[in-house]
Amino acid sequence: MKKTVLLSIGSLMLCGLLLSGCAKKVAEAKIPVTFAGTEAATTGQSRMMQSVADKLNATGRFNAVVQVAGALSGDTDALVTQAKLGISLVVPSDPGRLASQFNIPDMNILMAPYILTDPAMLKKLPDTKLFKEWQAELEKQGIVYITNMYNGFRSFYTTTPVEHVSDLSGLRIRGFGNAIGNNLAKYLGFANIGIAWGEVFPGIQQKTLDGCEVQVATADGSRIYEVVKNLAMTKHYMLQSAFVCSSTFYNSMSAEDRELFTKTMRDAAAEYGAIIEKEEAGYYENMKKNGVKIVDVDINEFKQAIEPLYTNNDLGFSAGLKDRLFKELGN
């Protein structure tokens, strides 16, 4: 009897140790997440993601890795689709891409030509009712919209000089393959080629493209100055990196971890948006050093050419959308 009792006590102690060990392993389990982008590792967007990953890892709660320069895919939409399917990815897309990919036309307002022109506005965006409405629409489709970050003004990099709208006529330009990109091309007169960014350099080199419209940090990081020598400073889009992730991944975290994750992302977006803004002057100087002629075009001429886009409501905006956006942003 005594032996049986001792064995029972021993068994209970062993079970207790095993359960304690299992609980410890569960407590120590880290949340795996991959930050995946198409830009070069040197750009502000890529550095922002590395900063976020480092901060998350430092908490001991996450196992975050960063894959940039198209390491997982050179197609942003494909990466977002993977996240939608439940893969634990964080992807920097942009509002125009998301608007087309998830059929939310009003999101195009954030990237529409010559609408938002002040990077400071983005700090207030996540607190607006519009942002929260877009978040809800995206989450229904498997995506969580975390935050937006300023990522530079986009202009035209071409093999032939562009000083006026008419100079773009007939040129084959790589741009966004979505409603925003197609309508920009429609009213400025160029042929919009919506290919992956990794195909742009060889495309210009092989003369299947006449140029691209892109932000200066990406142009510099991809050494576009080796194949084009003209930059028209149209600044037609204020590019934003719209960071999204899998709703399955996001909702699998505890409330505490979700709050940490979201705050870390939003704080870094504000920090690196300001860094990107400051760094642009240096990138433009590097363009000049590499033989690129920078032309300060008459932006009003380009704005006037784009105006029918809004009078015709080609992007299908809800009535009063622009006024509502600016009111909620406090402008």
XYZ file of C-alpha atoms in Angstrom:
331
model
C 0.000 0.000 0.000
C 2.795 2.371 0.983
C 4.639 1.540 -2.235
C 1.497 2.218 -4.262
C 1.001 5.596 -2.595
C 4.632 6.551 -3.246
C 4.283 5.543 -6.893
C 1.098 7.613 -7.188
C 2.794 10.625 -5.645
C 5.765 10.140 -7.959
C 3.481 9.894 -10.967
C 1.691 13.083 -9.956
C 4.997 14.882 -9.488
C 6.175 13.708 -12.922
C 2.936 14.844 -14.534
C 3.276 18.152 -12.758
C 6.796 18.623 -14.076
C 5.722 17.689 -17.598
C 2.763 20.067 -17.487
C 4.981 22.795 -16.071
C 7.468 22.232 -18.883
C 4.713 22.359 -21.498
C 3.307 25.564 -19.997
C 6.775 27.100 -20.021
C 7.232 26.205 -23.696
C 3.843 27.735 -24.548
C 4.730 30.878 -22.604
C 8.064 31.090 -24.391
C 6.573 30.534 -27.875
C 7.236 33.508 -30.120
C 4.897 34.937 -32.728
C 6.358 34.358 -36.206
C 5.902 37.132 -38.774
C 7.630 38.091 -42.028
C 7.831 41.639 -43.389
C 7.923 41.300 -47.184
C 8.517 44.088 -49.702
C 9.723 44.767 -53.230
C 11.920 47.827 -52.616
C 15.704 47.695 -52.175
C 17.029 47.209 -48.646
C 18.392 50.783 -48.622
C 15.034 52.547 -49.011
C 13.164 54.110 -46.116
C 10.312 51.625 -46.474
C 12.632 48.633 -46.120
C 14.553 50.201 -43.249
C 11.276 50.992 -41.515
C 10.271 47.324 -41.650
C 13.666 46.253 -40.305
C 13.298 48.736 -37.456
C 9.856 47.362 -36.594
C 11.129 43.782 -36.723
C 14.044 44.648 -34.425
C 11.765 46.348 -31.905
C 9.268 43.494 -31.918
C 12.040 40.924 -31.483
C 13.516 42.909 -28.601
C 10.301 42.376 -26.627
C 10.880 38.619 -26.671
C 7.324 38.085 -27.925
C 7.990 37.971 -31.684
C 10.184 36.171 -34.166
C 10.109 38.763 -36.976
C 12.163 38.537 -40.161
C 12.439 40.932 -43.116
C 12.519 39.919 -46.790
C 12.869 42.855 -49.189
C 14.033 43.602 -52.758
C 11.456 41.108 -54.051
C 13.039 38.183 -52.187
C 9.639 36.523 -51.753
C 7.977 38.092 -54.790
C 8.454 41.154 -56.972
C 4.675 41.505 -57.219
C 3.095 43.421 -54.321
C -0.432 42.230 -55.142
C 0.761 38.609 -54.999
C 2.255 39.196 -51.550
C -0.999 40.757 -50.330
C -2.899 37.769 -51.706
C -0.659 35.435 -49.707
C -1.444 37.458 -46.581
C -5.161 37.291 -47.399
C -4.884 33.493 -47.523
C -3.611 33.472 -43.933
C 0.187 33.576 -44.264
C 1.736 35.637 -41.442
C 3.031 38.386 -43.734
C 3.167 42.155 -43.312
C 3.194 43.787 -46.755
C 3.633 47.435 -47.767
C 1.137 47.961 -50.572
C -0.410 51.351 -51.371
C -3.971 52.702 -51.177
C -4.488 52.611 -54.949
C -3.453 48.980 -55.208
C -5.679 48.020 -52.286
C -8.600 49.965 -53.769
C -8.375 47.933 -56.986
C -7.462 44.592 -55.441
C -10.309 44.676 -52.901
C -12.842 46.789 -54.825
C -12.987 49.771 -52.458
C -12.966 52.719 -54.934
C -13.014 55.458 -52.287
C -9.574 54.372 -51.047
C -8.184 55.747 -54.323
C -8.613 59.261 -52.893
C -5.457 58.758 -50.809
C -3.313 58.247 -53.913
C -5.256 60.191 -56.534
C -3.164 62.720 -58.495
C -2.672 66.064 -56.737
C -5.173 65.382 -53.903
C -2.976 64.764 -50.842
C 0.167 66.870 -51.051
C 1.286 67.213 -47.415
C 2.977 64.215 -45.722
C 1.990 65.572 -42.286
C -1.654 64.665 -43.030
C -0.876 60.960 -42.759
C -0.217 61.139 -39.013
C -3.931 61.765 -38.440
C -5.233 59.275 -40.997
C -5.605 56.164 -38.756
C -7.841 58.159 -36.404
C -10.342 59.171 -39.103
C -13.726 57.504 -39.533
C -12.906 56.900 -43.201
C -9.797 54.905 -42.315
C -11.776 52.797 -39.844
C -14.461 52.153 -42.475
C -11.806 51.008 -44.955
C -10.278 48.831 -42.245
C -13.632 47.120 -41.706
C -14.125 46.529 -45.449
C -10.640 45.010 -45.799
C -10.993 42.814 -42.726
C -14.126 41.261 -44.235
C -11.815 40.131 -47.048
C -9.051 38.755 -44.829
C -6.746 41.763 -44.539
C -5.950 44.103 -41.652
C -5.063 47.686 -42.625
C -2.489 48.834 -40.065
C -1.180 52.243 -41.102
C 0.071 54.499 -43.915
C 3.567 55.935 -44.295
C 4.798 58.732 -46.558
C 7.071 57.168 -49.163
C 7.937 60.015 -51.513
C 6.458 61.969 -54.392
C 6.351 60.161 -57.725
C 7.592 61.785 -60.932
C 8.556 60.720 -64.455
C 11.971 59.185 -65.271
C 12.284 58.972 -69.043
C 14.742 58.285 -71.843
C 13.579 61.431 -73.685
C 13.063 64.882 -72.089
C 9.636 65.705 -70.633
C 8.849 69.370 -70.001
C 5.171 69.488 -70.956
C 2.212 67.106 -70.869
C 2.469 66.692 -74.643
C 5.998 65.258 -74.271
C 4.519 62.163 -72.609
C 2.309 61.385 -75.596
C 2.901 57.850 -76.861
C 5.647 57.004 -74.369
C 5.594 53.534 -72.797
C 5.804 54.224 -69.080
C 5.764 51.726 -66.240
C 3.131 52.833 -63.749
C 0.557 51.436 -61.373
C -1.502 48.709 -63.026
C -4.706 49.879 -61.384
C -7.463 52.474 -61.810
C -5.226 55.320 -60.636
C -2.375 54.382 -62.957
C -4.646 53.798 -65.951
C -6.461 57.119 -65.508
C -3.214 59.046 -65.044
C -2.076 57.605 -68.376
C -5.431 58.361 -70.000
C -5.275 62.078 -69.252
C -1.516 62.596 -69.631
C -1.356 60.648 -72.889
C 1.176 57.886 -72.253
C 0.810 54.107 -72.473
C 0.683 52.661 -68.967
C 2.615 49.410 -68.587
C 1.718 47.751 -65.277
C 4.603 45.311 -64.854
C 6.492 44.257 -61.721
C 9.145 46.730 -60.575
C 11.923 44.185 -61.083
C 11.196 44.215 -64.832
C 11.580 47.973 -65.223
C 15.381 48.331 -65.447
C 15.795 45.603 -68.108
C 12.694 46.890 -69.911
C 14.196 50.368 -70.309
C 17.567 48.842 -71.149
C 15.997 46.713 -73.891
C 13.887 49.679 -75.098
C 10.549 48.004 -74.491
C 9.905 50.846 -72.006
C 10.563 54.574 -72.375
C 10.656 55.166 -68.656
C 8.743 54.900 -65.400
C 6.948 57.010 -62.831
C 8.284 56.339 -59.355
C 9.556 57.891 -56.126
C 13.192 59.005 -56.029
C 14.335 56.632 -53.260
C 13.263 53.602 -55.280
C 14.699 55.055 -58.488
C 18.020 55.600 -56.745
C 18.018 52.202 -55.022
C 17.381 50.495 -58.361
C 20.031 52.611 -60.147
C 17.492 53.847 -62.692
C 19.930 56.664 -63.503
C 21.973 54.104 -65.443
C 19.229 53.741 -68.068
C 17.379 57.095 -68.023
C 18.804 60.613 -68.001
C 15.655 62.746 -67.666
C 13.540 63.455 -64.611
C 10.403 65.599 -64.870
C 9.411 66.786 -61.384
C 5.664 66.393 -61.790
C 5.107 65.069 -58.242
C 1.737 63.760 -59.369
C 1.292 61.228 -56.534
C 2.170 61.475 -52.871
C 3.044 57.815 -52.516
C 2.062 56.071 -49.316
C 3.096 52.649 -48.104
C -0.146 51.122 -46.837
C 0.918 48.357 -44.458
C -1.410 45.374 -44.296
C -1.287 41.905 -42.799
C -3.316 38.715 -42.605
C -6.434 39.053 -40.446
C -5.936 35.406 -39.439
C -2.460 36.251 -38.186
C -3.543 39.501 -36.535
C -6.510 37.994 -34.722
C -4.449 35.016 -33.520
C -2.482 37.362 -31.265
C -3.552 38.332 -27.784
C -5.067 41.802 -27.332
C -1.843 42.907 -25.643
C 0.329 41.685 -28.516
C -1.971 43.250 -31.111
C -1.715 46.588 -29.339
C 2.092 46.328 -29.197
C 2.285 45.298 -32.847
C 0.003 48.098 -34.068
C 1.642 50.826 -31.977
C 5.133 49.772 -33.054
C 4.070 49.873 -36.715
C 2.366 53.269 -36.466
C 5.185 54.895 -34.494
C 7.750 53.629 -37.005
C 5.606 54.824 -39.939
C 5.594 58.368 -38.528
C 9.327 58.229 -37.776
C 10.426 56.891 -41.152
C 7.986 59.026 -43.133
C 9.840 62.044 -41.741
C 13.213 60.408 -42.465
C 12.217 59.690 -46.080
C 11.097 63.290 -46.541
C 14.477 64.594 -45.323
C 16.483 62.123 -47.395
C 14.890 62.980 -50.740
C 17.165 65.970 -51.370
C 20.205 63.689 -51.200
C 18.716 61.249 -53.674
C 18.010 64.050 -56.143
C 21.609 65.211 -55.806
C 22.779 61.694 -56.565
C 20.606 61.687 -59.678
C 22.373 64.850 -60.858
C 25.799 63.361 -60.099
C 24.896 60.408 -62.293
C 23.988 62.591 -65.254
C 20.225 62.894 -64.838
C 18.761 66.214 -65.981
C 16.060 67.346 -63.548
C 13.367 69.605 -64.982
C 11.031 71.632 -62.753
C 7.885 71.450 -64.870
C 4.855 73.724 -64.564
C 2.821 71.547 -62.197
C -0.336 73.576 -62.901
C -0.194 72.378 -66.520
C -0.236 68.762 -65.313
C -2.966 69.470 -62.759
C -5.170 70.983 -65.459
C -4.641 67.951 -67.688
C -5.780 65.714 -64.815
C -8.852 67.788 -63.877
C -11.291 65.813 -66.115
C -10.465 62.761 -63.996
C -12.414 64.411 -61.177
C -15.139 66.187 -63.162
C -15.931 62.882 -64.896
C -15.503 60.989 -61.595
C -13.545 58.252 -63.367
C -12.451 56.781 -60.039
C -16.034 56.427 -58.843
C -15.719 58.440 -55.638
C -18.662 58.767 -53.264
C -20.304 62.185 -53.297
C -18.427 64.677 -51.114
C -15.559 62.254 -50.435
C -12.750 64.805 -50.822
C -14.436 67.317 -48.496
C -15.108 64.591 -45.943
C -11.488 63.391 -46.015
C -10.058 66.864 -45.486
C -12.580 67.604 -42.735
C -11.664 64.431 -40.851
C -7.960 65.195 -41.280
C -8.605 68.644 -39.797
C -7.661 70.560 -42.974
